[in-house]
Coordinates of C-alpha atoms in Angstrom, one line a residue:
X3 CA 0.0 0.0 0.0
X4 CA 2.8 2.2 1.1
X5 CA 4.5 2.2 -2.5
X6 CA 0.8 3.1 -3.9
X7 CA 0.5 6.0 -1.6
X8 CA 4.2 7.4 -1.9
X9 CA 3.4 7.4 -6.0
X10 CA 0.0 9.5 -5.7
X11 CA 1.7 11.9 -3.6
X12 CA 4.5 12.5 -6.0
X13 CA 1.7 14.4 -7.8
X14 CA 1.4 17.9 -6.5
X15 CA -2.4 19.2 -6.4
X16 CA -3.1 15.9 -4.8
X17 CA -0.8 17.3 -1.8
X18 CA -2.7 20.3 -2.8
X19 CA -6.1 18.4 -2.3
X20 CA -5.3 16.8 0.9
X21 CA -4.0 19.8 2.4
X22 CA -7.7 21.5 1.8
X23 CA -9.5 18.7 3.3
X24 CA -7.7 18.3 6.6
X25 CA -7.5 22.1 7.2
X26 CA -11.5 21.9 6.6
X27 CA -12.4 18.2 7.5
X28 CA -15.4 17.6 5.5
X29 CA -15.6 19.0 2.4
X30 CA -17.2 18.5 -1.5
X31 CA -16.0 18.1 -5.4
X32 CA -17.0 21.7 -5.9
X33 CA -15.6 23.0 -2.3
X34 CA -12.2 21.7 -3.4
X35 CA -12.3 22.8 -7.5
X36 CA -12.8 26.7 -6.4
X37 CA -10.4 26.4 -3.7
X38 CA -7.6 25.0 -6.2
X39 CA -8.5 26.2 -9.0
X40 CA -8.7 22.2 -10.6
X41 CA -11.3 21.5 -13.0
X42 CA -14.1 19.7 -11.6
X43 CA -13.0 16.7 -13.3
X44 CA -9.3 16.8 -12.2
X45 CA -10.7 17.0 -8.7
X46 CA -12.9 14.2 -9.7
X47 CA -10.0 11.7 -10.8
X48 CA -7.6 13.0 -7.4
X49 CA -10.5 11.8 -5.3
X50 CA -10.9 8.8 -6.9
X51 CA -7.5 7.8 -6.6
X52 CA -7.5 8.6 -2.6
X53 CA -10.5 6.5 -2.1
X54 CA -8.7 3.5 -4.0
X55 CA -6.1 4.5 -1.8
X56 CA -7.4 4.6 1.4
X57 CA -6.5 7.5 2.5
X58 CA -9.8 9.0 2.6
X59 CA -13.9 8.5 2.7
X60 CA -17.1 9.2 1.9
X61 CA -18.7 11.0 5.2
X62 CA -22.2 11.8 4.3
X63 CA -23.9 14.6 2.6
X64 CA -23.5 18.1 2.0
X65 CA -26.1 20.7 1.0
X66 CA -27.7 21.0 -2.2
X67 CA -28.0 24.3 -4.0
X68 CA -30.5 22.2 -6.5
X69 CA -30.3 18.7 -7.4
X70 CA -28.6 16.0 -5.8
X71 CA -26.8 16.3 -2.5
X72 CA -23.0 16.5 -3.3
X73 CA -20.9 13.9 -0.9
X74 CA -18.9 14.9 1.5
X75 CA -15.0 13.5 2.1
X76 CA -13.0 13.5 5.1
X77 CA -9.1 11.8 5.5
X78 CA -9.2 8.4 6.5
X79 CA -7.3 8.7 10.2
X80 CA -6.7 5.2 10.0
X81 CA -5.0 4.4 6.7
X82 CA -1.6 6.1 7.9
X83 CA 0.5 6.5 10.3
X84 CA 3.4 8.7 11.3
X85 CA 5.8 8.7 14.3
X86 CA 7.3 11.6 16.0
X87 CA 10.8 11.1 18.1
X88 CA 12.3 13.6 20.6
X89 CA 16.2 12.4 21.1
X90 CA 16.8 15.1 24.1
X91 CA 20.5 13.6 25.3
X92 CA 20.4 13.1 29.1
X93 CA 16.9 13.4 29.6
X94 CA 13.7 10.7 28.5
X95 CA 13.2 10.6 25.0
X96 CA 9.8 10.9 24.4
X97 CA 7.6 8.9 21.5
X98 CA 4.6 10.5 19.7
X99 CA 2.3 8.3 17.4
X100 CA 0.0 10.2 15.1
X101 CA -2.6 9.8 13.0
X102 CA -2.8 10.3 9.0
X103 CA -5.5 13.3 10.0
X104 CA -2.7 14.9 12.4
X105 CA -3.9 13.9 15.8
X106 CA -1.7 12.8 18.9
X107 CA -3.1 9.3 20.0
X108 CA -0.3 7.8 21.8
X109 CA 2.7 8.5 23.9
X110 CA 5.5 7.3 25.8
X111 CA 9.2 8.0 27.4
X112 CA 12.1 6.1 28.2
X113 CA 15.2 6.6 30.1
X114 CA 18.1 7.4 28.2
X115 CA 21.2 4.8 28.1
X116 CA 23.9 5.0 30.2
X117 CA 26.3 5.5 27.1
X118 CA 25.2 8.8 25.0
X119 CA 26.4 7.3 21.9
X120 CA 24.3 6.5 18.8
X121 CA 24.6 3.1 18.8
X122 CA 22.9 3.1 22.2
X123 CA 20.5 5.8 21.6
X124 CA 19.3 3.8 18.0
X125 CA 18.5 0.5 20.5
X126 CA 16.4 2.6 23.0
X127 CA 14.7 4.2 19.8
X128 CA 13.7 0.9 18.1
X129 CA 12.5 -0.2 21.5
X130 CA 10.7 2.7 21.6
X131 CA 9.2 2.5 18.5
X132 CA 7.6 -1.1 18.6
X133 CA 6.1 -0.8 22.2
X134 CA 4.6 2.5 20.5
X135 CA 2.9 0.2 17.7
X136 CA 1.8 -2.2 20.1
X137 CA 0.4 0.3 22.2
X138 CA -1.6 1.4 19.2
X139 CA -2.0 -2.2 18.0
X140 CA -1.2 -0.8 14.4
X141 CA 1.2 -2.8 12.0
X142 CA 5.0 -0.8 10.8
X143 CA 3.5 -1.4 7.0
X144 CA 0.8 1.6 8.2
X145 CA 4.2 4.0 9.3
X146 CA 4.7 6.4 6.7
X147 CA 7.8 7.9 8.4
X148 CA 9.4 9.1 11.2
X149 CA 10.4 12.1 12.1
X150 CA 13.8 12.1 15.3
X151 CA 14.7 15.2 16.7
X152 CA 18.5 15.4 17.4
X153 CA 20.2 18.6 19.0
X154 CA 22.1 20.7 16.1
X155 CA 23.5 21.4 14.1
X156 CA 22.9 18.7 11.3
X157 CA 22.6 18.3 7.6
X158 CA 18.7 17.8 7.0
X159 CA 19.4 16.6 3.0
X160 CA 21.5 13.5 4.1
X161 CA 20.4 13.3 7.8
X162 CA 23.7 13.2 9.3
X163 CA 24.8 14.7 12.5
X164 CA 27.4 16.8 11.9
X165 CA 29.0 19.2 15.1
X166 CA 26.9 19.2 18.2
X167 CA 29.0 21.4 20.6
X168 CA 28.3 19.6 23.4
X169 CA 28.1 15.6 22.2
X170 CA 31.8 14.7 21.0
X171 CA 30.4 10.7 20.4
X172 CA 27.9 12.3 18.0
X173 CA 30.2 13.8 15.4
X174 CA 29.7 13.4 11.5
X175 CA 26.8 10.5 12.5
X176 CA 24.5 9.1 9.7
X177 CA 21.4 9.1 12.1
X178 CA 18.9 8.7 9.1
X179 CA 20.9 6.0 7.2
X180 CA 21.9 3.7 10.5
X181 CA 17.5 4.3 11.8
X182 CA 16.3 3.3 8.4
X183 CA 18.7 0.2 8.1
X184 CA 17.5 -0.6 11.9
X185 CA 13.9 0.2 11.6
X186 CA 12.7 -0.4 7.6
X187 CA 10.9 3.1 7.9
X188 CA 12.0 6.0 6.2
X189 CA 13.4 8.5 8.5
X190 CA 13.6 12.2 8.5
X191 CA 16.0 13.9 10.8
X192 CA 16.2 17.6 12.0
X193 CA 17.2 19.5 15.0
X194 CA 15.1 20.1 17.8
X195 CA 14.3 23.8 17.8
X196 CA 13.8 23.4 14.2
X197 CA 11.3 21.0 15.1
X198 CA 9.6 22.8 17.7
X199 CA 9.2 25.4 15.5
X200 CA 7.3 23.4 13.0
X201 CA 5.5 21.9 15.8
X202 CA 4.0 25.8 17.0
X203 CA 3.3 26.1 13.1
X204 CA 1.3 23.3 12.4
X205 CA -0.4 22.8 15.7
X206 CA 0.5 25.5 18.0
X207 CA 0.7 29.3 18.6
X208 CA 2.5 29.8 14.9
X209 CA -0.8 28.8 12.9
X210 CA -1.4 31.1 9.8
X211 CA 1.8 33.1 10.6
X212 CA 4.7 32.6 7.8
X213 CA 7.8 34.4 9.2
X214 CA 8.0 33.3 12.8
X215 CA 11.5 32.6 14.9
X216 CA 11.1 29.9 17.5
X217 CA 13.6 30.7 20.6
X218 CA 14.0 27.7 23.0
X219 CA 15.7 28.6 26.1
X220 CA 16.4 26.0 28.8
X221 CA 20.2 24.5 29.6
X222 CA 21.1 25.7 26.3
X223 CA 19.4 28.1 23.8
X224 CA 18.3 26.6 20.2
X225 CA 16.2 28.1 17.3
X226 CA 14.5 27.5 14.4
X227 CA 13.6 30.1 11.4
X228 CA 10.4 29.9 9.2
X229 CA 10.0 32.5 6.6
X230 CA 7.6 32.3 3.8
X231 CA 6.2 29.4 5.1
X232 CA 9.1 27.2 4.7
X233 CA 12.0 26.0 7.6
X234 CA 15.4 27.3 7.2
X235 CA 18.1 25.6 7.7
X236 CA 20.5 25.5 10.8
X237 CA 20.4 28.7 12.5
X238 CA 22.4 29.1 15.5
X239 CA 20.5 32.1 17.2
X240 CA 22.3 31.0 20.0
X241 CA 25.2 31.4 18.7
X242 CA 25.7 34.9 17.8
X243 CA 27.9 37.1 19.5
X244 CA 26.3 39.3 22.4
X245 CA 29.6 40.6 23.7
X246 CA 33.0 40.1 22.1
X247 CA 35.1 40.2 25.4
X248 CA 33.0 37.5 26.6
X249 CA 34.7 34.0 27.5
X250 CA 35.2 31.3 24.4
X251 CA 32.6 29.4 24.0
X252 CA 32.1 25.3 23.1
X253 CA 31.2 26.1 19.8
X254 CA 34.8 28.3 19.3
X255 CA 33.3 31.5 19.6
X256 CA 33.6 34.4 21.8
X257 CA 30.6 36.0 23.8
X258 CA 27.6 34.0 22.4
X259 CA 24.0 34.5 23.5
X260 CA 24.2 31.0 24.8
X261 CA 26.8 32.1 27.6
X262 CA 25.0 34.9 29.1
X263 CA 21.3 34.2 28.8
X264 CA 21.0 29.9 29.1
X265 CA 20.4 27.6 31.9
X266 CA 23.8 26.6 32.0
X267 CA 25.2 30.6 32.1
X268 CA 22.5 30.9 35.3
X269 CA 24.3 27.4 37.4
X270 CA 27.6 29.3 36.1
X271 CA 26.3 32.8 37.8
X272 CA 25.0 30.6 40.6
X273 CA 27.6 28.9 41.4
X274 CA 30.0 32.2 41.2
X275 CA 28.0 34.1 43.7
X276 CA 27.7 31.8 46.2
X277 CA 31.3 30.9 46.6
X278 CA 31.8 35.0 46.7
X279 CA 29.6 34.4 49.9
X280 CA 26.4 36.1 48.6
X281 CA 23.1 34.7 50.3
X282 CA 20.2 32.6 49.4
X283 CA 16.9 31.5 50.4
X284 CA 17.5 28.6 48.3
X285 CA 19.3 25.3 50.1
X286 CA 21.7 25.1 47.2
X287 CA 24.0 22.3 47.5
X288 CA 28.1 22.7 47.2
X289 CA 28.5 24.1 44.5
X290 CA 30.6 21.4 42.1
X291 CA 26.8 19.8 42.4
X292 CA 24.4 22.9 41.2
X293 CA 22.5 21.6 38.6
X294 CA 20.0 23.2 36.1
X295 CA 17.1 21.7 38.2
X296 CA 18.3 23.0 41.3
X297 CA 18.2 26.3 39.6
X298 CA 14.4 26.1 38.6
X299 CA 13.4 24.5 42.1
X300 CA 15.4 27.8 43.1
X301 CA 12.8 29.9 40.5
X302 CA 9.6 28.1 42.2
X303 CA 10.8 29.3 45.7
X304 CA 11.0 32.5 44.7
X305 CA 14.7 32.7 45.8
X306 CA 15.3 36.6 45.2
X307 CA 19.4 35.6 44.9
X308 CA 18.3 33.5 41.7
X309 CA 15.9 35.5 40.5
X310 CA 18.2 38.6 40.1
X311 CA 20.6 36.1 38.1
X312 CA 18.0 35.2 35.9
X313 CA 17.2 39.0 35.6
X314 CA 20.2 39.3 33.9
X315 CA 20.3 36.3 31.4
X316 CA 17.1 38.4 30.2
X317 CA 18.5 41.3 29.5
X318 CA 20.9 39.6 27.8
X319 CA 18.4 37.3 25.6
X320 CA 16.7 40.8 24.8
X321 CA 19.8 42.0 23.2
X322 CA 19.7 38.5 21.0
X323 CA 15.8 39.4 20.3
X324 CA 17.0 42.7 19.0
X325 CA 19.4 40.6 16.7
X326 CA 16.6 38.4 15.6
X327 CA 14.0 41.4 15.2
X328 CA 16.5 43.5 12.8
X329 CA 18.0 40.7 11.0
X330 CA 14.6 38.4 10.2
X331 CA 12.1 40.6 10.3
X332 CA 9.4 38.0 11.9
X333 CA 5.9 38.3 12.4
X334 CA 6.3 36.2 15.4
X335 CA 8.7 35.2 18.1
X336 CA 8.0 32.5 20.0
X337 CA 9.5 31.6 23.4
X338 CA 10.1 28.1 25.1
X339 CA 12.3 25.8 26.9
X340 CA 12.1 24.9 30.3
X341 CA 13.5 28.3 31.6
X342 CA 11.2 30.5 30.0
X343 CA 8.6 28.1 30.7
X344 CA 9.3 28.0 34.7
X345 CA 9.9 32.0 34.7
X346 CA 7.5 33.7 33.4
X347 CA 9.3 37.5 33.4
X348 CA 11.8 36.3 31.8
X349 CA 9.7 36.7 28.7
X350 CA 8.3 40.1 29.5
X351 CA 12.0 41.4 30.6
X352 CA 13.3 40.6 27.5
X353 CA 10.7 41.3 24.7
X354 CA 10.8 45.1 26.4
X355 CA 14.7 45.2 25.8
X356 CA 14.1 43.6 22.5
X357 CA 11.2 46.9 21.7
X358 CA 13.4 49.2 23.3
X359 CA 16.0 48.7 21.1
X360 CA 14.8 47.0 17.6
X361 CA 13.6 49.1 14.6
X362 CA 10.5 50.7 15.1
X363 CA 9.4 49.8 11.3
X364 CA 10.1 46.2 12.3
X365 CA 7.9 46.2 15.3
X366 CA 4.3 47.0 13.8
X367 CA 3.2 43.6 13.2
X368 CA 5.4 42.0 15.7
X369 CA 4.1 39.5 18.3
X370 CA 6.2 38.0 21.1
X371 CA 4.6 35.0 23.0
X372 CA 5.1 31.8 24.9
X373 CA 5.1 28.8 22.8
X374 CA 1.4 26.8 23.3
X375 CA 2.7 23.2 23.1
X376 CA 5.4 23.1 25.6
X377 CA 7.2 19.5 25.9
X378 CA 5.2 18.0 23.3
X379 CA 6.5 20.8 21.0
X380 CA 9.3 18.8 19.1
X381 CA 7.4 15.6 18.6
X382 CA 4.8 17.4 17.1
X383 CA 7.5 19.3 14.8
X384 CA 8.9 15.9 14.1
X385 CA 5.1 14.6 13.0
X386 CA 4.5 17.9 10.9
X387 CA 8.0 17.2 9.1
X388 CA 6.6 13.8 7.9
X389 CA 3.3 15.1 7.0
X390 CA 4.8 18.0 5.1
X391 CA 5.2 15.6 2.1
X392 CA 1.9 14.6 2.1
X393 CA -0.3 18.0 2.6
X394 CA 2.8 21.0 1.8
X395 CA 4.1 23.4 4.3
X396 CA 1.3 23.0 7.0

């Protein structure tokens, strides 16, 4: 079935065709003909070909403007299958099964492996992946792909991992090839902020909006780009320079955003203070042992020491906004990640730096929110990458 369905969707007004039914649900002949601009019998010989397919059905009746009721048609939610992966090194990775009409109907975690290699990580995955199917009692000849999330940067054409700053065991890794010889599925591979960025667009607070920046600030600070609709590349937002006396960073630069305004630049500030003998509410403990999650436990006590630390890192990730406003021109910023997520101000501190300091002319159509989907944000991206090649660019 899979081979029939991968050589309709080679043709592009039936993406086009799908694309207008599950942004509408139920719709007829004539509905879908003025929307594309397809004669009636082009639609005609589409539909046909989707109901041989599977991948939708007949759904009742519509309304008659004289004559015969037109049918209605609606995407089959059952005839397909897609899987969305969230590879977050050091924490769960989280599983997301999805159905052909784009709805969330299982989910699961497991614990990382002990070794953060790929070899390891690709045996928790496939694990993963079958207890997801048999959670959904569905067979792997209903997957039509899988999207994995994999922190950056990579190359998204040959799925490879290239440079993560942070993962030495993950350099120059062919993710996509060594999954697809593992699993029999074919894989797509991106980096998470990308991902969560797709994920707000599709299902989230990005809907309808073409040129949006998604910011994800938590231990370390990622991004992903969408202009004109379509995801760019492997932008390093965190990664620019904020202040070029500032200390090297992992990545070989000096000064980047990432060292002044992330979770990790906050246990560094933490950790500094204390030892210089400045007091907290907080019961910190020595400081070699400061983790990022004593530092949010520190935010939910209210911990004024922390707080003013994480004052900072805002003003800081306002000066990056200012960056992002002048250099992208978005219509919409969107802000997650665990830190942002857990404090709240940090948002408002920095999107008044950001206005403060950005172009005027930049600003008139400018919105700066919290992202909507939270954790779930990059398994949804990972789905939406997947589904791209069956309905477009959400």
């Amino acid at each position: 079935m899979k081979e029939y369905v991968e050589q309709i969707l080679r043709n592009v007004n039936t993406t086009k065709v799908l694309d207008f039914i599950r942004k509408r649900v139920r719709v007829t002949k004539a509905e879908l003909a003025e929307e594309t601009t397809l004669t009636f019998a082009a639609i005609s010989n589409i539909i046909n070909g989707l109901l041989s397919a599977g991948m939708i059905k007949e759904c009742g009746e519509g309304v008659s403007s004289g004559g015969r009721k037109p049918l209605l048609y609606e995407l089959n939610s059952e005839a397909l299958y897609v899987v969305g992966i969230d590879v977050s090194i050091d924490e769960q990775i989280r599983f997301g099964l999805f159905t052909f009409n784009t709805i969330l109907v299982h989910e699961l975690c497991m614990e990382p492996p002990d070794v953060k290699g790929p070899k390891e990580y690709i045996q928790i995955i496939k694990k993963g992946f079958n207890s997801l199917l048999e959670k959904g009692k569905i067979d792997d000849e209903k997957i039509l792909g899988i999207g994995v999330s994999i922190p950056g940067p990579i190359n998204s054409s040959t799925g490879e991992v290239v440079s993560p700053p942070n993962l030495p065991l993950w350099r120059n890794v062919p993710l996509k090839r060594m999954l697809e010889e593992e699993l029999h599925i074919p894989i797509k591979i991106e980096k998470d902020a990308n991902l969560s960025a797709l994920g707000e667009k599709w299902f989230g607070a990005g809907k309808e909006v073409n040129n949006l920046i998604y910011l994800f600030v938590g231990e370390g600070i990622g991004s992903g780009v969408i202009l004109n609709g379509t995801l760019i590349g492997n932008s390093e937002i965190g990664h620019c320079t904020i202040d070029s006396a500032g200390p090297r960073c992992n990545c070989g630069n000096y000064g980047c955003l990432e060292l002044k305004a992330s979770g990790l630049a906050i246990v560094k500030k933490v950790k500094e203070g204390l030892q210089l003998g400045y007091p907290s509410n907080y019961p910190y403990p020595s400081s070699e042992q400061i983790t990022f999650s004593n530092v949010l436990k520190a935010i939910d006590s209210q911990d004024s020491f922390t707080l003013r630390i994480v004052d900072e890192a805002a003003n800081f990730l306002g000066i990056g906004l200012t960056n992002v406003i002048n250099n992208f021109n978005p219509d919409l910023i969107i802000i997650g990640g665990k830190l942002a997520e857990k404090y709240e101000r940090m948002l408002e501190l920095s999107a008044e730096i950001a206005r403060n300091r950005a172009f005027e002319v930049f600003q008139k159509n400018l919105s700066i929110i919290p992202g909507k989907l939270k954790e779930k944000s990059i398994i949804m991206g990972a789905a939406a990458l997947v589904l791209e090649d069956v309905f477009g660019e959400g």
